[in-house]
CSV table of C-alpha atoms and ligand atoms in Angstrom, one decimal:
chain,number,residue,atom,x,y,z
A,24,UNK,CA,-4.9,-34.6,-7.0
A,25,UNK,CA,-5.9,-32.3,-4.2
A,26,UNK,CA,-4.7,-29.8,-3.0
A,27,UNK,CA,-3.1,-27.7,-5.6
A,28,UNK,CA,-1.9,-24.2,-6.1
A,29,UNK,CA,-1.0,-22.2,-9.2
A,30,UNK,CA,0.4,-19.0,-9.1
A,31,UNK,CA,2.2,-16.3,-12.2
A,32,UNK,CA,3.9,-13.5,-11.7
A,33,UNK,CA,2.7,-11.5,-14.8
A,34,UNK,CA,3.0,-12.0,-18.5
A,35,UNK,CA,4.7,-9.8,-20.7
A,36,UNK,CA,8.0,-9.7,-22.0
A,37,UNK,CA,10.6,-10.4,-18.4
A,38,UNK,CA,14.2,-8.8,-18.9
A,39,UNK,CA,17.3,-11.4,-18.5
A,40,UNK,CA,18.2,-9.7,-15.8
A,41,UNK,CA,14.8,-10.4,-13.8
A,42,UNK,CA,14.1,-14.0,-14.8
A,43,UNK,CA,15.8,-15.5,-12.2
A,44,UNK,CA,14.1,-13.1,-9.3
A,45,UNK,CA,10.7,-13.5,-11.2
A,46,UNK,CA,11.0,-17.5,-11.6
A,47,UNK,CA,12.3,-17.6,-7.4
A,48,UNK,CA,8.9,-15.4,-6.4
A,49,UNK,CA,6.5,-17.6,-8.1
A,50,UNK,CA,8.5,-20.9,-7.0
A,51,UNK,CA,8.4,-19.6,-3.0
A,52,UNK,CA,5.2,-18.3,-2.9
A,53,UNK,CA,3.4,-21.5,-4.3
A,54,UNK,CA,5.3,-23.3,-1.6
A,55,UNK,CA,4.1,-21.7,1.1
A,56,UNK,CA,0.5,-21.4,-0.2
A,57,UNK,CA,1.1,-25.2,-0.6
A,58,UNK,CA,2.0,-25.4,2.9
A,59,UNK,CA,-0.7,-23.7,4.4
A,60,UNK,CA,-3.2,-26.2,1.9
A,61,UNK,CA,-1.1,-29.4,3.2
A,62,UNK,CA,-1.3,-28.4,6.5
A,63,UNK,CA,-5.7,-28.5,5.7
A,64,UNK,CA,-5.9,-24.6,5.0
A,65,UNK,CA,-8.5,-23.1,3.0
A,66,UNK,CA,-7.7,-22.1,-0.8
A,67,UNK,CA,-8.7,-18.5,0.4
A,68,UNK,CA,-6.0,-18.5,3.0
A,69,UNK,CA,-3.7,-19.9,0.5
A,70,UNK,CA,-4.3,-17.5,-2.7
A,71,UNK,CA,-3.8,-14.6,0.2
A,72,UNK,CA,-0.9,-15.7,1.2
A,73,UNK,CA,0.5,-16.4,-2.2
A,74,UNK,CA,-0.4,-12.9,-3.6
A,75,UNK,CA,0.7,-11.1,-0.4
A,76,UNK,CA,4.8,-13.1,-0.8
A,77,UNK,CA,4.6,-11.6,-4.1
A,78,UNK,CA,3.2,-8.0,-3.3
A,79,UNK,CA,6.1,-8.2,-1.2
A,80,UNK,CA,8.8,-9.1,-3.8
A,81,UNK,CA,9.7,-6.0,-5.5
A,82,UNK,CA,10.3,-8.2,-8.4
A,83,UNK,CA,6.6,-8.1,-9.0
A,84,UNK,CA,4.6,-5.4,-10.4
A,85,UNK,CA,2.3,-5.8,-7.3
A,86,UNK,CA,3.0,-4.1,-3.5
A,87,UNK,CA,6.4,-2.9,-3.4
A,88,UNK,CA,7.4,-3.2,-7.3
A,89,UNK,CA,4.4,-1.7,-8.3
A,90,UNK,CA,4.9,0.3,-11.9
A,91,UNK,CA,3.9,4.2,-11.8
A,92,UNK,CA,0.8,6.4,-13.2
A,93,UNK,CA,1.9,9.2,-15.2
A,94,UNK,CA,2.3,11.4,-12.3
A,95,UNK,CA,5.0,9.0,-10.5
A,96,UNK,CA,2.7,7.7,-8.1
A,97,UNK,CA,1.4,4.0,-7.2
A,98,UNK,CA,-2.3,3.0,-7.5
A,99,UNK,CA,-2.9,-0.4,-6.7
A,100,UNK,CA,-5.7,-2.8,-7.8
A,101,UNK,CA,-6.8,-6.0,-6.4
A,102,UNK,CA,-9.5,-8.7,-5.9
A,103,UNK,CA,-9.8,-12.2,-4.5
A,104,UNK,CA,-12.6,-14.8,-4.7
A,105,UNK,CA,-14.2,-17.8,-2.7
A,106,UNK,CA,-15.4,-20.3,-5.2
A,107,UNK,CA,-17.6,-22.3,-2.3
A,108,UNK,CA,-20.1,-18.7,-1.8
A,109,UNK,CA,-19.1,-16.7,-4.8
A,110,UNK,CA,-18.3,-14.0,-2.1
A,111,UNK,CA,-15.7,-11.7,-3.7
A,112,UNK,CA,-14.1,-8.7,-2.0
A,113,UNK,CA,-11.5,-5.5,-4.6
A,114,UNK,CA,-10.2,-2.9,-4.1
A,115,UNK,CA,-8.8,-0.3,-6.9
A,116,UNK,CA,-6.7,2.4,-7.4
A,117,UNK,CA,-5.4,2.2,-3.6
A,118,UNK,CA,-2.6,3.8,-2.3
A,119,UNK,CA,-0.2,3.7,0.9
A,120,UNK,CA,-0.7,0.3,1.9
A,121,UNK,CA,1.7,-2.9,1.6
A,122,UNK,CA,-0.5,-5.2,0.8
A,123,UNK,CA,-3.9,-4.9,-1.0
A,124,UNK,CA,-4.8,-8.0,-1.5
A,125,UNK,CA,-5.6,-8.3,2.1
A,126,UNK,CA,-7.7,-5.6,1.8
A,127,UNK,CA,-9.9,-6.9,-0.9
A,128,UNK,CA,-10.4,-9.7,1.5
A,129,UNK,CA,-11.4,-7.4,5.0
A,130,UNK,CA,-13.6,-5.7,1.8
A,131,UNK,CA,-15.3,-9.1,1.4
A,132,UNK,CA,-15.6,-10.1,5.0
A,133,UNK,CA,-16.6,-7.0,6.7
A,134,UNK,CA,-18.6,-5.0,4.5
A,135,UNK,CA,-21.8,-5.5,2.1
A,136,UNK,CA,-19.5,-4.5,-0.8
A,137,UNK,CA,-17.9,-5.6,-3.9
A,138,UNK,CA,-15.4,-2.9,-4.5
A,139,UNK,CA,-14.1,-0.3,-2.8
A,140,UNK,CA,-11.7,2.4,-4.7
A,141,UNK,CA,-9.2,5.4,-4.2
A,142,UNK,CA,-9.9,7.5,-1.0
A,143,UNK,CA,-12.7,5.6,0.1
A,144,UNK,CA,-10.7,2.4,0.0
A,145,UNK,CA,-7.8,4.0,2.2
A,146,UNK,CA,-10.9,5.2,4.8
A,147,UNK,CA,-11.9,1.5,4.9
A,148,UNK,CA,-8.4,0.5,5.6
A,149,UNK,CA,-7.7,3.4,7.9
A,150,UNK,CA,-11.0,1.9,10.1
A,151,UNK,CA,-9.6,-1.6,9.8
A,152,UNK,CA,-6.6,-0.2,11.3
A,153,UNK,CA,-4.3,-1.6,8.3
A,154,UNK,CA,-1.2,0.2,8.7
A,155,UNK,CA,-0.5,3.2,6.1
A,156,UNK,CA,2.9,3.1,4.4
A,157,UNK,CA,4.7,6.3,2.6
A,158,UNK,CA,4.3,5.9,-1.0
A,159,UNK,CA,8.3,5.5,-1.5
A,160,UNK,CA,8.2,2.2,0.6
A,161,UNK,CA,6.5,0.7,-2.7
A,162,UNK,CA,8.1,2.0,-5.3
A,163,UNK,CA,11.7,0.5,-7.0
A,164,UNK,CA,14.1,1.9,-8.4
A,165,UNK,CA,13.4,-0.4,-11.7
A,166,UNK,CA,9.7,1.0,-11.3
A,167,UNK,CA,11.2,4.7,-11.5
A,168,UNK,CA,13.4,3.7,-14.2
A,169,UNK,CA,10.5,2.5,-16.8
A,170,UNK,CA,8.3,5.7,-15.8
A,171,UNK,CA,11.3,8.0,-16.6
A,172,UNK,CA,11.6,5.7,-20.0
A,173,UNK,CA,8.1,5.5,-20.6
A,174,UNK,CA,8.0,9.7,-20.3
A,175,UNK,CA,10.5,10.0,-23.6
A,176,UNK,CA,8.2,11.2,-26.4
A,177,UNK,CA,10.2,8.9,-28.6
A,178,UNK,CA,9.6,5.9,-25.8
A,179,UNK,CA,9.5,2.7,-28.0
A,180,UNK,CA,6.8,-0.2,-27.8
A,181,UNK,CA,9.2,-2.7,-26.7
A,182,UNK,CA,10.6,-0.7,-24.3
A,183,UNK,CA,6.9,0.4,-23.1
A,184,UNK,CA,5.9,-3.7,-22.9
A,185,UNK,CA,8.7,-4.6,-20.9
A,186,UNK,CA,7.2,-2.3,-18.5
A,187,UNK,CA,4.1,-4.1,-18.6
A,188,UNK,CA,4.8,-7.2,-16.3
A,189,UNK,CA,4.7,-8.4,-12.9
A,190,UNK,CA,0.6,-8.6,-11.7
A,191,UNK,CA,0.9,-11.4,-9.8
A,192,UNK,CA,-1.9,-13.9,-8.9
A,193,UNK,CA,-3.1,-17.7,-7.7
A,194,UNK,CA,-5.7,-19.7,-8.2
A,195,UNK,CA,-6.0,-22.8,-5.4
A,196,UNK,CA,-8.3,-25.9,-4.5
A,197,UNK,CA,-8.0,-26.7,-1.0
A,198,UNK,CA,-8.6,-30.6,0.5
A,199,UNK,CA,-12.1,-30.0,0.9
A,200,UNK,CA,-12.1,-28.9,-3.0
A,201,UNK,CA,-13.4,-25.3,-2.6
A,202,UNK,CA,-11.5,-23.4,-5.2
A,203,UNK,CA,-10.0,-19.7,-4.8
A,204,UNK,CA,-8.8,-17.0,-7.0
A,205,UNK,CA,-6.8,-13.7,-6.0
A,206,UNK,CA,-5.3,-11.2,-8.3
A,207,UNK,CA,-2.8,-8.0,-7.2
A,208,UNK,CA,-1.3,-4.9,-9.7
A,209,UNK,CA,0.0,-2.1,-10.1
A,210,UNK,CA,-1.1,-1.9,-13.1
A,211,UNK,CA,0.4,-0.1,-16.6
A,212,UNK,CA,3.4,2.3,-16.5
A,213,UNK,CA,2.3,5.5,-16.5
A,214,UNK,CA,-1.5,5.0,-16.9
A,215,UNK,CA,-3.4,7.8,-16.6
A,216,UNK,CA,-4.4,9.1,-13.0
A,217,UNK,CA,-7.5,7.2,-11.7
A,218,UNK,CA,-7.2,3.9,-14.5
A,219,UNK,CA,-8.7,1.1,-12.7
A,220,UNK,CA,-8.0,-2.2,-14.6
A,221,UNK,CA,-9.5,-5.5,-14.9
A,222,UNK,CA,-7.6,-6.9,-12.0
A,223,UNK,CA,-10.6,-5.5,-10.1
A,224,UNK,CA,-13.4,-6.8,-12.0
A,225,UNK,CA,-14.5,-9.6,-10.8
A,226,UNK,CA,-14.9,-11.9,-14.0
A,227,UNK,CA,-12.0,-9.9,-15.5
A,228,UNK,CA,-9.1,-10.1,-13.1
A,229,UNK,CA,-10.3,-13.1,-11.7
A,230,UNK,CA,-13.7,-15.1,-10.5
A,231,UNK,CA,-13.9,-18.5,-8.3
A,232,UNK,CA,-17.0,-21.0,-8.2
A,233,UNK,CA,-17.0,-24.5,-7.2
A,234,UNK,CA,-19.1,-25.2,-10.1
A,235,UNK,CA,-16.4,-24.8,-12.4
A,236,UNK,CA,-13.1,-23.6,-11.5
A,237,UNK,CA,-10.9,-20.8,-10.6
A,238,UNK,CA,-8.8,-18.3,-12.7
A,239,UNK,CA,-6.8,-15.6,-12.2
A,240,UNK,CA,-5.6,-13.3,-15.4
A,241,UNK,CA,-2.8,-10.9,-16.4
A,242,UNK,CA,-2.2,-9.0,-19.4
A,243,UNK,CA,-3.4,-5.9,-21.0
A,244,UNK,CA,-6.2,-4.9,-19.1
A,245,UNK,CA,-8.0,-3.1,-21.4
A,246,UNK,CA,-9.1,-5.9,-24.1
A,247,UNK,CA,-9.1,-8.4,-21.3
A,248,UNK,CA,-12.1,-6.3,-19.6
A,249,UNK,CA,-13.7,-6.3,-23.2
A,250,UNK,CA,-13.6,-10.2,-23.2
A,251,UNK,CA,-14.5,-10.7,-19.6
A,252,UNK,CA,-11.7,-13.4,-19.9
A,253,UNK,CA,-12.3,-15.3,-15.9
A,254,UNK,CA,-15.3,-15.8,-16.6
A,255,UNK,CA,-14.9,-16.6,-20.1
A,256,UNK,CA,-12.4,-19.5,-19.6
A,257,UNK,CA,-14.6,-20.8,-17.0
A,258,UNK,CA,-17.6,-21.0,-19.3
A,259,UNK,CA,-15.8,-23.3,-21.7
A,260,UNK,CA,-14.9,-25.7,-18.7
A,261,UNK,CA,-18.9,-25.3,-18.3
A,262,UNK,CA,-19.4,-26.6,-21.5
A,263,UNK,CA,-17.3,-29.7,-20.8
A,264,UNK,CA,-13.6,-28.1,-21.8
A,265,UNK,CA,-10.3,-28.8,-20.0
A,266,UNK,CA,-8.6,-26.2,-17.7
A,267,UNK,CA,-5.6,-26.0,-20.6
A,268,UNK,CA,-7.7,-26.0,-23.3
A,269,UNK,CA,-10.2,-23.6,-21.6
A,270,UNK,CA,-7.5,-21.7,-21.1
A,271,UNK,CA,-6.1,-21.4,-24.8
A,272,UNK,CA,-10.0,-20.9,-26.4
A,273,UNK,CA,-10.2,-17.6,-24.0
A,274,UNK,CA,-6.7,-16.6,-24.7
A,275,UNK,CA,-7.2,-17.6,-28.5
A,276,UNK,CA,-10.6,-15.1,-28.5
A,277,UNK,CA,-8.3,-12.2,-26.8
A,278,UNK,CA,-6.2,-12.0,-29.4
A,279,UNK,CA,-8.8,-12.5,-32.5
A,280,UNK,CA,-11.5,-10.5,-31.2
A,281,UNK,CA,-9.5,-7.7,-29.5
A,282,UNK,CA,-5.9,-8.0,-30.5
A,283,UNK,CA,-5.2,-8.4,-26.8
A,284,UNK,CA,-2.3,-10.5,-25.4
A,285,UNK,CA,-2.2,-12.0,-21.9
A,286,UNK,CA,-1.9,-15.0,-19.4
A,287,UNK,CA,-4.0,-16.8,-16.7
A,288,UNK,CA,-3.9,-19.6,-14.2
A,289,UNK,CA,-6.6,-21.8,-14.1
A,290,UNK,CA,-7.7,-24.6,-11.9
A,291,UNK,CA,-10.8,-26.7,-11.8
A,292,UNK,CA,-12.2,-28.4,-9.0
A,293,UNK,CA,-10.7,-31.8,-8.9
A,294,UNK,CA,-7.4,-30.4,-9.5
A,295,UNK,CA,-6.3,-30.6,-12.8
A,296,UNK,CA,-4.3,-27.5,-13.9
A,297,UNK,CA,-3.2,-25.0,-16.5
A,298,UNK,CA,-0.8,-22.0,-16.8
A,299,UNK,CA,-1.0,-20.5,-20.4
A,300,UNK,CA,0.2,-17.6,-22.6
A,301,UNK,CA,0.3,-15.7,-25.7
A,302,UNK,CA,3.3,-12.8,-24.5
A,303,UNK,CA,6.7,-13.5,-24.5
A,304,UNK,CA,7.1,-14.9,-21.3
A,305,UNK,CA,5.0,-15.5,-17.8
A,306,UNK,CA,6.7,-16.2,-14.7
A,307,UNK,CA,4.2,-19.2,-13.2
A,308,UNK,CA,4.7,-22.4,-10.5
A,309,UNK,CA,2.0,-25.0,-9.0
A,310,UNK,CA,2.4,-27.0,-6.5
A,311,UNK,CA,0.4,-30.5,-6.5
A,312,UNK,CA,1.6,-33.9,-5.2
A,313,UNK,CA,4.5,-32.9,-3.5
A,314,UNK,CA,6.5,-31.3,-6.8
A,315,UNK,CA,7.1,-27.9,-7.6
A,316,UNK,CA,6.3,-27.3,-11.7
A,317,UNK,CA,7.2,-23.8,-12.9
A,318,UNK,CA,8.4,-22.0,-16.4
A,319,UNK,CA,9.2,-18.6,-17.8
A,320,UNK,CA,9.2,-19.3,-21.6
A,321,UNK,CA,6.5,-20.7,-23.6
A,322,UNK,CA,6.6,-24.5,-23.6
A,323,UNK,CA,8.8,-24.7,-20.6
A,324,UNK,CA,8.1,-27.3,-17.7
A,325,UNK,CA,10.3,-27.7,-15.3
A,326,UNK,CA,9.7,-30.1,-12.0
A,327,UNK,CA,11.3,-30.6,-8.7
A,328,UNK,CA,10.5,-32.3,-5.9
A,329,UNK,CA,9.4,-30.0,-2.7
B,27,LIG,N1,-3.8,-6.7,-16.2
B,27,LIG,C1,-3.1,-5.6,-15.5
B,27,LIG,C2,-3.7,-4.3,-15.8
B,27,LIG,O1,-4.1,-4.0,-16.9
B,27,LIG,C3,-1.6,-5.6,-16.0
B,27,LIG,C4,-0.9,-6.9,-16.1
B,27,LIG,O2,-1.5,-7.9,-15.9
B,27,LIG,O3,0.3,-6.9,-16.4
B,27,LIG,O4,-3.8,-3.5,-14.9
């Protein structure tokens, strides 16, 4: 069963036109996190690596791709987690760097903190010497497009919840069976200045223990935060619960107790596997075994051979 990697590229509802991209970028990055796991990596070196292809994708609301505050400008959120030490290292509301996931990890290694955010976040990443990047070099055309959209006083709520996908995150259990967890966003279309999600939070966005599992979440961050969803689906494992069904109970108490709508990935130790929904769609692949799984659409599996 070991090792395995899950990763999504967002739930929400995924435009035609973008499937294809969206379904590519979660395929390719769980191959090469799967790589790096075959080859005896870690899961933490894995989930990096998975998050950081997909921060680079501008198909993914993450990195380049990442979707605009209301001023036009990208603020970036991030966490990972190492299930073996519960060590956990975010960043939030970032700006001008590539990849921020990378810096929630130097946050975990090098410093005594959980969290770092905004300015004192790009200090930190300044002193690391990780290389600053003008604001344009992240931001898409498509991303411009749903801020412009999003601006219309008469902007529609479909309209406004196709803008709402693309966090991209992974969940791994390495050969040793230490489990992993990393999350990246740019959170929701013209948020307000200074909105830090639950991508950050650890138990929100994500959380990691070898006890139980790993999960990473997407979805409206708001009720997700109220529900403490990571952490939530992972208490249900505690209480003797698959990874799937976990998966649905937390998912099932977002939408009953807060009207919220989401996704995750979810591993447990031994390498059993979930990736669940309740949007439209969520872009999501594993990698176990030497097969590929992914899906877009609710009840799609697909497999290949990798
Ligand atoms: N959870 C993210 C946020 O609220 C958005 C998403 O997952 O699409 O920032």
């Amino acid at each position: 069963m070991l090792p395995v990697v899950v990763v999504h590229g967002g739930a929400g509802l995924v435009p035609k036109e973008r499937s294809e991209k969206s379904t590519m970028g979660v395929c390719s990055a769980a191959q090469a996190a799967y790589l790096i796991l075959q080859g005896g990596g870690s899961s933490m070196d894995a989930v990096v690596e998975a998050v950081t292809q997909m921060e680079n994708n501008p198909t993914f609301n993450a990195g380049c791709g990442s979707l605009l505050n209301i001023k036009g400008e990208v603020e970036m959120d991030a966490i990972m987690m190492d299930g073996r030490t519960l060590a956990s290292g975010a960043v939030s509301a970032v700006r001008n760097i590539a990849n921020p996931v990378q810096l929630a990890r130097l946050v975990m290694d090098k410093t005594s903190h959980v969290c770092l955010t905004a300015e004192g976040a790009s200090q930190f990443a300044r002193s690391m010497g990780v290389a600053e990047v003008p604001q344009e070099s992240l931001i898409t055309e498509y991303s411009r497009m749903r801020w412009k959209k999003n601006l219309a006083p008469d902007a529609n709520p479909v309209e406004c919840q196709m803008g709402r996908m693309g966090t991209v995150g992974a969940v791994a259990v390495d050969v040793e069976g230490n489990v992993a967890c990393a999350t990246s966003t740019g959170g929701l279309s013209n948020k307000m200045e200074g909105r830090v999600g639950d991508t950050p939070c650890i138990g929100s966005g994500g959380y990691a223990d070898n006890l139980s599992g790993a999960v990473s979440t997407t979805g409206d961050g708001e009720t997700i935060m109220k529900v403490v969803l990571a952490r939530l689906i992972l208490f249900h494992m505690e209480q003797g619960q698959s990874a799937e069904a976990a998966s649905d109970l937390g998912l099932a108490c977002l939408k009953s107790r807060v009207e919220g709508l989401g996704g995750v990935v979810t591993v447990d130790p031994r390498g059993n596997w979930a990736a669940r929904f309740t949007t439209e769609n969520m872009s999501w692949a594993a990698a176990q075994r030497g097969t590929l799984h992914y899906g877009l659409y609710s009840g799609e599996h697909l497999t290949r051979s990798i």
